[in-house]
């Protein structure tokens, strides 16, 4: 929304191009050769238009005056009509294919960009909303690239061609065209702005309506219990009626301006027709008794007159395509403008040797003044510390202090950090990221599940890679027993083949976390990173999950982020993260905190 | 619109047309006038100019009445413009009305769904149906039905003109009309329909896959398998692209065919009205055919051509609407027979072999026997996973169950029983707070509650101080799903709403989670005094005053 406003002010400040317009322009340039070809077809279209008008005018005037016509001219006229159809056909094919290439290419760029952003993508929006951008918003560009963009060229081409062919026939008609065209264009801009405003308002109100529906629908169980479903229905009905009323009041205005434009075009055509009619009857006030044009010329002008305004009117109809595309571009730019960290590409830069002293000698994972700030704002204050192999560390701290950022750093998604990070005494930039990641197990707050059976999710991304066999059934069972999943999985009617969906499958939060633990066990990862695995669970369940974690993670290097409300009694170390850095709580304090 | 028949009927395109027939008649009528005026405008002005030319050529210019035809041309231009405007306005008004009807239809289906399966539809899926599917459907009258009617009627109007010029012209006209209005759109639709359906389904599918894959992005990346999975997204996209190409080709070819039909029609018309004169090497019009009228006819045919072109595209819209309808109809619920029976008071609740379970997983509590009489308090305890909550939900009639239930010693089907549920208030583990003001949320419990009643009930759950501290007090708008409230506040607000109902039976699932001792004490006090229910069933792992003097059931 804010961006929109910025764009608007930029627009008002002068003819400075908005970032959206530049973005759309760049995309269109990718397909410039196709658009050039489409322009070629456009020229063919315009020429056949004039040819058709000329041939048919001749045929018609002969028919009116002599009751006969010449076959070659008729055939020429019909051939021109066929040529028009062909030119249209070609233009359409090329423009839609250009639009397709642009959109599908852009979508691929977006998906790969989001992938590289990793967890940072969630700072833009949640996944469901991102999917809307990647699919619906990209497709919203279609009308712009397949219709509006080529139409802009036609709007300049066709009137010019018509003016050129009219000039030698009648100067008066030429002048009428010349004078009315700019007025029509001014009107167009006016109409466009009105339509844009209407569109914007409509979109936001419609979003509000959907929001209200979803709110009531999600609380439907509650409404049923309270026996208030009819009242909610009434509310939905009222707000839909109110929406209808306000939208109509906007649309009446918006359509009125389009209608005025139409009327304006018809008036100009009528002016020309009146001039021609009176001229043919030789009653024009300034030249009574003589005709300025012949019947053929008059018919020629009359056939061309509507065509002169037609592209403009079409552009007016397609104007909303531009609005839609610019609104979509705002959302898409937000994704593309979220910077990727790119230190890996210039990894050699921080090769500086660090005094071995500052990092714990036997630290498996070591930080030295490791911090991360983005646009002047600290996401993670510089911290120093080390985790030994097989050590289990509990990290706590206020929300927003950078606990998750530290985990994302270790996962290799945020490489734009300051200070040093060592893995096995090697600078993080120099290690092989995929080797390091293969050692990791990741257990976030909401477990990462794809749509599919429990089995598929447990084996997600395991095996099927060269040299690594997929875990055997026995290993799978062992992991399930260890993580205490076996009981509830056996209770499921479909067992391991139960489908997991977005909403789980009636499995409780604790059970889902246990499944994550089983998955971590199956992956045989040495380093476990856990981000608040117990938030959202009630106290008893959380405790039980933590107990399980305690037993299965012995011997693993583990970093668990957890609030003080869910203390990790069995951790070897307790770090508390503050704005000032990392503080190791003594074991006594640790015990106290738990007590 | 709120009668019962429409509430439960499945949707069909026909029912859409008849949803508001008078509201729809206006845009149809106005649109017809505008389309016919558009066709007539070209025809009459063509005739007028050529007749004027003819008049001046034969020297009768001074007696030629140019005022009447001129006025007709002007009138037609105004009709066309005003008609288009009227059509757009009234059609959009109709569409918005349709949107309202359909939204309410979706709501009715949601309401008719039984509580245990209410969450079968994910949020994203429902939103997709509500926004894009509805959009596809309401476009139908505007994109499919109206253009078809306009084309049909303008052909009829041109036929009248053709009949007066030369009755023989009707033949090619009829054949062209059949091709334009039926055959070409149908053939294109036939070739593209598969792609249209595939495209619609793929659109939903790839979105689901995207969300599913991205929600496991980190796991897939650290396992080094992201590329394989991302490729599957690409594959879906590629298939979508292919179906788009097929549809686009069908539309383009269809338009081209429509042009060809027009050209052939023109050729045959010219052939029918003229004969070859070898002497002048010219084609002359047959006797009785006025050149000026024929010019008008040819020009109106060109106008009809413009009206026919959008028809080709309409089959895409037709297919999309049908898929949209089908998807929306998946929400359809048959009217269920509600176990209904007025229950005046509840004196005794008896359950034998009672077991509540979730429909999806079949998990629940172990079957038990239980009897509660008026004036009793029961505290249900048990380990995590013992099915306490399921048991309570089943007693509340929210969740499937086996075994028998007796209310006042009469066998009673509890699940979804409105009469029974009106006598009890059930606080689930995660109650829902609506995106409305605090007062509106509370008044869902009792619409007639006075402001004093609201304050006192807030007092009872120890929320009054918090509400007073808000700048807008009771009128404070709560954000979506009560996100600006803490878990404890949300629960207490929902409890306050239930207390306003003053129902004799109160079922509470973990009401004290995340509350401090003083707050718990306040709530317990209220529940034992001012807001004391006749029967109280409490599930909690926290001990409280309320539990202390209650019968304890260990699961």
PDB file of N, CA, C and O in Angstrom, chain B residues 184-237:
ATOM      1  N   UNK B 184     -19.303 -22.880 -35.062  1.00  0.00           N
ATOM      2  CA  UNK B 184     -17.922 -22.455 -34.790  1.00  0.00           C
ATOM      3  C   UNK B 184     -17.621 -22.431 -33.283  1.00  0.00           C
ATOM      4  O   UNK B 184     -16.637 -23.032 -32.848  1.00  0.00           O
ATOM      5  N   UNK B 185     -18.470 -21.773 -32.476  1.00  0.00           N
ATOM      6  CA  UNK B 185     -18.164 -21.812 -31.034  1.00  0.00           C
ATOM      7  C   UNK B 185     -18.160 -23.227 -30.485  1.00  0.00           C
ATOM      8  O   UNK B 185     -17.310 -23.573 -29.665  1.00  0.00           O
ATOM      9  N   UNK B 186     -19.087 -24.055 -30.989  1.00  0.00           N
ATOM     10  CA  UNK B 186     -19.157 -25.402 -30.437  1.00  0.00           C
ATOM     11  C   UNK B 186     -17.917 -26.209 -30.806  1.00  0.00           C
ATOM     12  O   UNK B 186     -17.335 -26.885 -29.957  1.00  0.00           O
ATOM     13  N   UNK B 187     -17.500 -26.127 -32.080  1.00  0.00           N
ATOM     14  CA  UNK B 187     -16.325 -26.895 -32.504  1.00  0.00           C
ATOM     15  C   UNK B 187     -15.086 -26.439 -31.732  1.00  0.00           C
ATOM     16  O   UNK B 187     -14.316 -27.257 -31.208  1.00  0.00           O
ATOM     17  N   UNK B 188     -14.903 -25.129 -31.624  1.00  0.00           N
ATOM     18  CA  UNK B 188     -13.743 -24.628 -30.867  1.00  0.00           C
ATOM     19  C   UNK B 188     -13.842 -25.093 -29.423  1.00  0.00           C
ATOM     20  O   UNK B 188     -12.843 -25.501 -28.830  1.00  0.00           O
ATOM     21  N   UNK B 189     -15.048 -25.001 -28.876  1.00  0.00           N
ATOM     22  CA  UNK B 189     -15.230 -25.422 -27.495  1.00  0.00           C
ATOM     23  C   UNK B 189     -14.909 -26.891 -27.326  1.00  0.00           C
ATOM     24  O   UNK B 189     -14.281 -27.295 -26.350  1.00  0.00           O
ATOM     25  N   UNK B 190     -15.281 -27.669 -28.345  1.00  0.00           N
ATOM     26  CA  UNK B 190     -15.039 -29.095 -28.271  1.00  0.00           C
ATOM     27  C   UNK B 190     -13.546 -29.382 -28.205  1.00  0.00           C
ATOM     28  O   UNK B 190     -13.087 -30.204 -27.411  1.00  0.00           O
ATOM     29  N   UNK B 191     -12.786 -28.666 -29.054  1.00  0.00           N
ATOM     30  CA  UNK B 191     -11.345 -28.932 -29.069  1.00  0.00           C
ATOM     31  C   UNK B 191     -10.637 -28.380 -27.854  1.00  0.00           C
ATOM     32  O   UNK B 191      -9.599 -28.884 -27.455  1.00  0.00           O
ATOM     33  N   UNK B 192     -11.186 -27.323 -27.271  1.00  0.00           N
ATOM     34  CA  UNK B 192     -10.472 -26.696 -26.157  1.00  0.00           C
ATOM     35  C   UNK B 192     -10.990 -27.134 -24.795  1.00  0.00           C
ATOM     36  O   UNK B 192     -10.335 -26.899 -23.791  1.00  0.00           O
ATOM     37  N   UNK B 193     -12.167 -27.782 -24.776  1.00  0.00           N
ATOM     38  CA  UNK B 193     -12.796 -27.989 -23.465  1.00  0.00           C
ATOM     39  C   UNK B 193     -11.890 -28.779 -22.528  1.00  0.00           C
ATOM     40  O   UNK B 193     -11.783 -28.464 -21.339  1.00  0.00           O
ATOM     41  N   UNK B 194     -11.205 -29.781 -23.092  1.00  0.00           N
ATOM     42  CA  UNK B 194     -10.319 -30.564 -22.236  1.00  0.00           C
ATOM     43  C   UNK B 194      -9.254 -29.652 -21.616  1.00  0.00           C
ATOM     44  O   UNK B 194      -9.019 -29.688 -20.416  1.00  0.00           O
ATOM     45  N   UNK B 195      -8.656 -28.825 -22.473  1.00  0.00           N
ATOM     46  CA  UNK B 195      -7.591 -27.935 -21.987  1.00  0.00           C
ATOM     47  C   UNK B 195      -8.136 -26.952 -20.949  1.00  0.00           C
ATOM     48  O   UNK B 195      -7.462 -26.642 -19.966  1.00  0.00           O
ATOM     49  N   UNK B 196      -9.360 -26.466 -21.172  1.00  0.00           N
ATOM     50  CA  UNK B 196      -9.943 -25.521 -20.210  1.00  0.00           C
ATOM     51  C   UNK B 196     -10.084 -26.185 -18.845  1.00  0.00           C
ATOM     52  O   UNK B 196      -9.669 -25.645 -17.823  1.00  0.00           O
ATOM     53  N   UNK B 197     -10.605 -27.412 -18.853  1.00  0.00           N
ATOM     54  CA  UNK B 197     -10.804 -28.106 -17.586  1.00  0.00           C
ATOM     55  C   UNK B 197      -9.464 -28.410 -16.930  1.00  0.00           C
ATOM     56  O   UNK B 197      -9.270 -28.164 -15.752  1.00  0.00           O
ATOM     57  N   UNK B 198      -8.542 -28.946 -17.753  1.00  0.00           N
ATOM     58  CA  UNK B 198      -7.220 -29.270 -17.197  1.00  0.00           C
ATOM     59  C   UNK B 198      -6.582 -28.024 -16.610  1.00  0.00           C
ATOM     60  O   UNK B 198      -6.035 -28.042 -15.503  1.00  0.00           O
ATOM     61  N   UNK B 199      -6.701 -26.927 -17.356  1.00  0.00           N
ATOM     62  CA  UNK B 199      -6.072 -25.681 -16.887  1.00  0.00           C
ATOM     63  C   UNK B 199      -6.637 -25.238 -15.550  1.00  0.00           C
ATOM     64  O   UNK B 199      -5.903 -24.857 -14.647  1.00  0.00           O
ATOM     65  N   UNK B 200      -7.971 -25.320 -15.420  1.00  0.00           N
ATOM     66  CA  UNK B 200      -8.594 -24.899 -14.172  1.00  0.00           C
ATOM     67  C   UNK B 200      -8.131 -25.762 -13.000  1.00  0.00           C
ATOM     68  O   UNK B 200      -7.802 -25.258 -11.932  1.00  0.00           O
ATOM     69  N   UNK B 201      -8.114 -27.072 -13.244  1.00  0.00           N
ATOM     70  CA  UNK B 201      -7.744 -27.983 -12.160  1.00  0.00           C
ATOM     71  C   UNK B 201      -6.268 -27.796 -11.808  1.00  0.00           C
ATOM     72  O   UNK B 201      -5.894 -27.743 -10.638  1.00  0.00           O
ATOM     73  N   UNK B 202      -5.443 -27.662 -12.872  1.00  0.00           N
ATOM     74  CA  UNK B 202      -4.012 -27.477 -12.629  1.00  0.00           C
ATOM     75  C   UNK B 202      -3.751 -26.225 -11.797  1.00  0.00           C
ATOM     76  O   UNK B 202      -2.880 -26.208 -10.933  1.00  0.00           O
ATOM     77  N   UNK B 203      -4.544 -25.184 -12.091  1.00  0.00           N
ATOM     78  CA  UNK B 203      -4.362 -23.934 -11.370  1.00  0.00           C
ATOM     79  C   UNK B 203      -4.477 -24.145  -9.870  1.00  0.00           C
ATOM     80  O   UNK B 203      -3.689 -23.621  -9.086  1.00  0.00           O
ATOM     81  N   UNK B 204      -5.449 -24.937  -9.483  1.00  0.00           N
ATOM     82  CA  UNK B 204      -5.643 -25.210  -8.059  1.00  0.00           C
ATOM     83  C   UNK B 204      -4.520 -26.114  -7.541  1.00  0.00           C
ATOM     84  O   UNK B 204      -3.949 -25.896  -6.477  1.00  0.00           O
ATOM     85  N   UNK B 205      -4.207 -27.095  -8.381  1.00  0.00           N
ATOM     86  CA  UNK B 205      -3.254 -28.115  -7.977  1.00  0.00           C
ATOM     87  C   UNK B 205      -1.862 -27.544  -7.752  1.00  0.00           C
ATOM     88  O   UNK B 205      -1.201 -27.821  -6.758  1.00  0.00           O
ATOM     89  N   UNK B 206      -1.407 -26.704  -8.678  1.00  0.00           N
ATOM     90  CA  UNK B 206      -0.029 -26.216  -8.559  1.00  0.00           C
ATOM     91  C   UNK B 206       0.106 -25.285  -7.364  1.00  0.00           C
ATOM     92  O   UNK B 206       1.136 -25.213  -6.728  1.00  0.00           O
ATOM     93  N   UNK B 207      -0.988 -24.593  -7.061  1.00  0.00           N
ATOM     94  CA  UNK B 207      -0.962 -23.734  -5.893  1.00  0.00           C
ATOM     95  C   UNK B 207      -0.782 -24.557  -4.621  1.00  0.00           C
ATOM     96  O   UNK B 207       0.027 -24.251  -3.760  1.00  0.00           O
ATOM     97  N   UNK B 208      -1.547 -25.671  -4.563  1.00  0.00           N
ATOM     98  CA  UNK B 208      -1.421 -26.557  -3.412  1.00  0.00           C
ATOM     99  C   UNK B 208      -0.018 -27.112  -3.306  1.00  0.00           C
ATOM    100  O   UNK B 208       0.566 -27.166  -2.221  1.00  0.00           O
ATOM    101  N   UNK B 209       0.544 -27.512  -4.466  1.00  0.00           N
ATOM    102  CA  UNK B 209       1.884 -28.085  -4.436  1.00  0.00           C
ATOM    103  C   UNK B 209       2.912 -27.048  -4.013  1.00  0.00           C
ATOM    104  O   UNK B 209       3.838 -27.338  -3.272  1.00  0.00           O
ATOM    105  N   UNK B 210       2.710 -25.839  -4.480  1.00  0.00           N
ATOM    106  CA  UNK B 210       3.635 -24.763  -4.106  1.00  0.00           C
ATOM    107  C   UNK B 210       3.661 -24.593  -2.591  1.00  0.00           C
ATOM    108  O   UNK B 210       4.718 -24.588  -1.973  1.00  0.00           O
ATOM    109  N   UNK B 211       2.473 -24.471  -2.004  1.00  0.00           N
ATOM    110  CA  UNK B 211       2.401 -24.249  -0.558  1.00  0.00           C
ATOM    111  C   UNK B 211       3.005 -25.441   0.182  1.00  0.00           C
ATOM    112  O   UNK B 211       3.781 -25.289   1.117  1.00  0.00           O
ATOM    113  N   UNK B 212       2.666 -26.634  -0.289  1.00  0.00           N
ATOM    114  CA  UNK B 212       3.164 -27.832   0.370  1.00  0.00           C
ATOM    115  C   UNK B 212       4.685 -27.897   0.312  1.00  0.00           C
ATOM    116  O   UNK B 212       5.351 -28.152   1.307  1.00  0.00           O
ATOM    117  N   UNK B 213       5.260 -27.635  -0.863  1.00  0.00           N
ATOM    118  CA  UNK B 213       6.713 -27.725  -0.997  1.00  0.00           C
ATOM    119  C   UNK B 213       7.414 -26.619  -0.225  1.00  0.00           C
ATOM    120  O   UNK B 213       8.406 -26.852   0.465  1.00  0.00           O
ATOM    121  N   UNK B 214       6.878 -25.406  -0.349  1.00  0.00           N
ATOM    122  CA  UNK B 214       7.575 -24.310   0.320  1.00  0.00           C
ATOM    123  C   UNK B 214       7.498 -24.425   1.824  1.00  0.00           C
ATOM    124  O   UNK B 214       8.366 -23.950   2.531  1.00  0.00           O
ATOM    125  N   UNK B 215       6.439 -25.083   2.322  1.00  0.00           N
ATOM    126  CA  UNK B 215       6.368 -25.201   3.773  1.00  0.00           C
ATOM    127  C   UNK B 215       7.438 -26.176   4.277  1.00  0.00           C
ATOM    128  O   UNK B 215       7.734 -26.204   5.456  1.00  0.00           O
ATOM    129  N   UNK B 216       8.002 -26.983   3.390  1.00  0.00           N
ATOM    130  CA  UNK B 216       9.087 -27.878   3.806  1.00  0.00           C
ATOM    131  C   UNK B 216      10.399 -27.470   3.158  1.00  0.00           C
ATOM    132  O   UNK B 216      11.299 -28.281   2.986  1.00  0.00           O
ATOM    133  N   UNK B 217      10.497 -26.191   2.800  1.00  0.00           N
ATOM    134  CA  UNK B 217      11.661 -25.720   2.043  1.00  0.00           C
ATOM    135  C   UNK B 217      12.985 -26.031   2.712  1.00  0.00           C
ATOM    136  O   UNK B 217      13.925 -26.531   2.086  1.00  0.00           O
ATOM    137  N   UNK B 218      13.067 -25.752   4.015  1.00  0.00           N
ATOM    138  CA  UNK B 218      14.366 -25.891   4.674  1.00  0.00           C
ATOM    139  C   UNK B 218      14.779 -27.354   4.733  1.00  0.00           C
ATOM    140  O   UNK B 218      15.907 -27.705   4.385  1.00  0.00           O
ATOM    141  N   UNK B 219      13.828 -28.205   5.118  1.00  0.00           N
ATOM    142  CA  UNK B 219      14.154 -29.628   5.186  1.00  0.00           C
ATOM    143  C   UNK B 219      14.607 -30.144   3.830  1.00  0.00           C
ATOM    144  O   UNK B 219      15.608 -30.851   3.718  1.00  0.00           O
ATOM    145  N   UNK B 220      13.874 -29.769   2.792  1.00  0.00           N
ATOM    146  CA  UNK B 220      14.231 -30.248   1.455  1.00  0.00           C
ATOM    147  C   UNK B 220      15.578 -29.689   1.020  1.00  0.00           C
ATOM    148  O   UNK B 220      16.362 -30.380   0.382  1.00  0.00           O
ATOM    149  N   UNK B 221      15.847 -28.439   1.363  1.00  0.00           N
ATOM    150  CA  UNK B 221      17.115 -27.842   0.957  1.00  0.00           C
ATOM    151  C   UNK B 221      18.272 -28.499   1.675  1.00  0.00           C
ATOM    152  O   UNK B 221      19.286 -28.840   1.057  1.00  0.00           O
ATOM    153  N   UNK B 222      18.141 -28.692   2.988  1.00  0.00           N
ATOM    154  CA  UNK B 222      19.298 -29.249   3.693  1.00  0.00           C
ATOM    155  C   UNK B 222      19.498 -30.711   3.335  1.00  0.00           C
ATOM    156  O   UNK B 222      20.590 -31.228   3.439  1.00  0.00           O
ATOM    157  N   UNK B 223      18.477 -31.369   2.843  1.00  0.00           N
ATOM    158  CA  UNK B 223      18.667 -32.744   2.365  1.00  0.00           C
ATOM    159  C   UNK B 223      19.174 -32.762   0.924  1.00  0.00           C
ATOM    160  O   UNK B 223      19.371 -33.813   0.350  1.00  0.00           O
ATOM    161  N   UNK B 224      19.291 -31.584   0.329  1.00  0.00           N
ATOM    162  CA  UNK B 224      19.830 -31.513  -1.025  1.00  0.00           C
ATOM    163  C   UNK B 224      18.871 -32.009  -2.080  1.00  0.00           C
ATOM    164  O   UNK B 224      19.270 -32.399  -3.165  1.00  0.00           O
ATOM    165  N   UNK B 225      17.563 -32.018  -1.763  1.00  0.00           N
ATOM    166  CA  UNK B 225      16.608 -32.560  -2.720  1.00  0.00           C
ATOM    167  C   UNK B 225      15.676 -31.515  -3.282  1.00  0.00           C
ATOM    168  O   UNK B 225      14.736 -31.839  -3.986  1.00  0.00           O
ATOM    169  N   UNK B 226      15.932 -30.280  -2.936  1.00  0.00           N
ATOM    170  CA  UNK B 226      14.996 -29.243  -3.354  1.00  0.00           C
ATOM    171  C   UNK B 226      14.817 -29.239  -4.865  1.00  0.00           C
ATOM    172  O   UNK B 226      13.719 -29.105  -5.378  1.00  0.00           O
ATOM    173  N   UNK B 227      15.933 -29.398  -5.578  1.00  0.00           N
ATOM    174  CA  UNK B 227      15.881 -29.292  -7.049  1.00  0.00           C
ATOM    175  C   UNK B 227      14.885 -30.284  -7.638  1.00  0.00           C
ATOM    176  O   UNK B 227      14.088 -29.932  -8.509  1.00  0.00           O
ATOM    177  N   UNK B 228      14.922 -31.549  -7.145  1.00  0.00           N
ATOM    178  CA  UNK B 228      14.000 -32.548  -7.696  1.00  0.00           C
ATOM    179  C   UNK B 228      12.561 -32.116  -7.489  1.00  0.00           C
ATOM    180  O   UNK B 228      11.717 -32.257  -8.356  1.00  0.00           O
ATOM    181  N   UNK B 229      12.319 -31.583  -6.280  1.00  0.00           N
ATOM    182  CA  UNK B 229      10.949 -31.220  -5.970  1.00  0.00           C
ATOM    183  C   UNK B 229      10.533 -29.971  -6.736  1.00  0.00           C
ATOM    184  O   UNK B 229       9.404 -29.871  -7.211  1.00  0.00           O
ATOM    185  N   UNK B 230      11.470 -29.029  -6.852  1.00  0.00           N
ATOM    186  CA  UNK B 230      11.146 -27.797  -7.577  1.00  0.00           C
ATOM    187  C   UNK B 230      10.833 -28.126  -9.026  1.00  0.00           C
ATOM    188  O   UNK B 230      10.015 -27.473  -9.667  1.00  0.00           O
ATOM    189  N   UNK B 231      11.480 -29.172  -9.534  1.00  0.00           N
ATOM    190  CA  UNK B 231      11.231 -29.571 -10.911  1.00  0.00           C
ATOM    191  C   UNK B 231       9.770 -29.975 -11.107  1.00  0.00           C
ATOM    192  O   UNK B 231       9.193 -29.736 -12.156  1.00  0.00           O
ATOM    193  N   UNK B 232       9.204 -30.564 -10.065  1.00  0.00           N
ATOM    194  CA  UNK B 232       7.803 -30.969 -10.186  1.00  0.00           C
ATOM    195  C   UNK B 232       6.894 -29.755 -10.320  1.00  0.00           C
ATOM    196  O   UNK B 232       5.885 -29.806 -11.010  1.00  0.00           O
ATOM    197  N   UNK B 233       7.262 -28.689  -9.635  1.00  0.00           N
ATOM    198  CA  UNK B 233       6.510 -27.453  -9.794  1.00  0.00           C
ATOM    199  C   UNK B 233       6.599 -26.989 -11.237  1.00  0.00           C
ATOM    200  O   UNK B 233       5.616 -26.582 -11.850  1.00  0.00           O
ATOM    201  N   UNK B 234       7.818 -27.061 -11.787  1.00  0.00           N
ATOM    202  CA  UNK B 234       8.041 -26.655 -13.162  1.00  0.00           C
ATOM    203  C   UNK B 234       7.203 -27.481 -14.115  1.00  0.00           C
ATOM    204  O   UNK B 234       6.657 -26.968 -15.092  1.00  0.00           O
ATOM    205  N   UNK B 235       7.119 -28.792 -13.800  1.00  0.00           N
ATOM    206  CA  UNK B 235       6.348 -29.672 -14.685  1.00  0.00           C
ATOM    207  C   UNK B 235       4.886 -29.237 -14.731  1.00  0.00           C
ATOM    208  O   UNK B 235       4.285 -29.170 -15.803  1.00  0.00           O
ATOM    209  N   UNK B 236       4.344 -28.939 -13.544  1.00  0.00           N
ATOM    210  CA  UNK B 236       2.954 -28.488 -13.503  1.00  0.00           C
ATOM    211  C   UNK B 236       2.784 -27.217 -14.315  1.00  0.00           C
ATOM    212  O   UNK B 236       1.818 -27.053 -15.064  1.00  0.00           O
ATOM    213  N   UNK B 237       3.741 -26.322 -14.162  1.00  0.00           N
ATOM    214  CA  UNK B 237       3.687 -25.060 -14.870  1.00  0.00           C
ATOM    215  C   UNK B 237       3.715 -25.296 -16.370  1.00  0.00           C
ATOM    216  O   UNK B 237       3.007 -24.654 -17.131  1.00  0.00           O
TER     217      UNK B 237
END
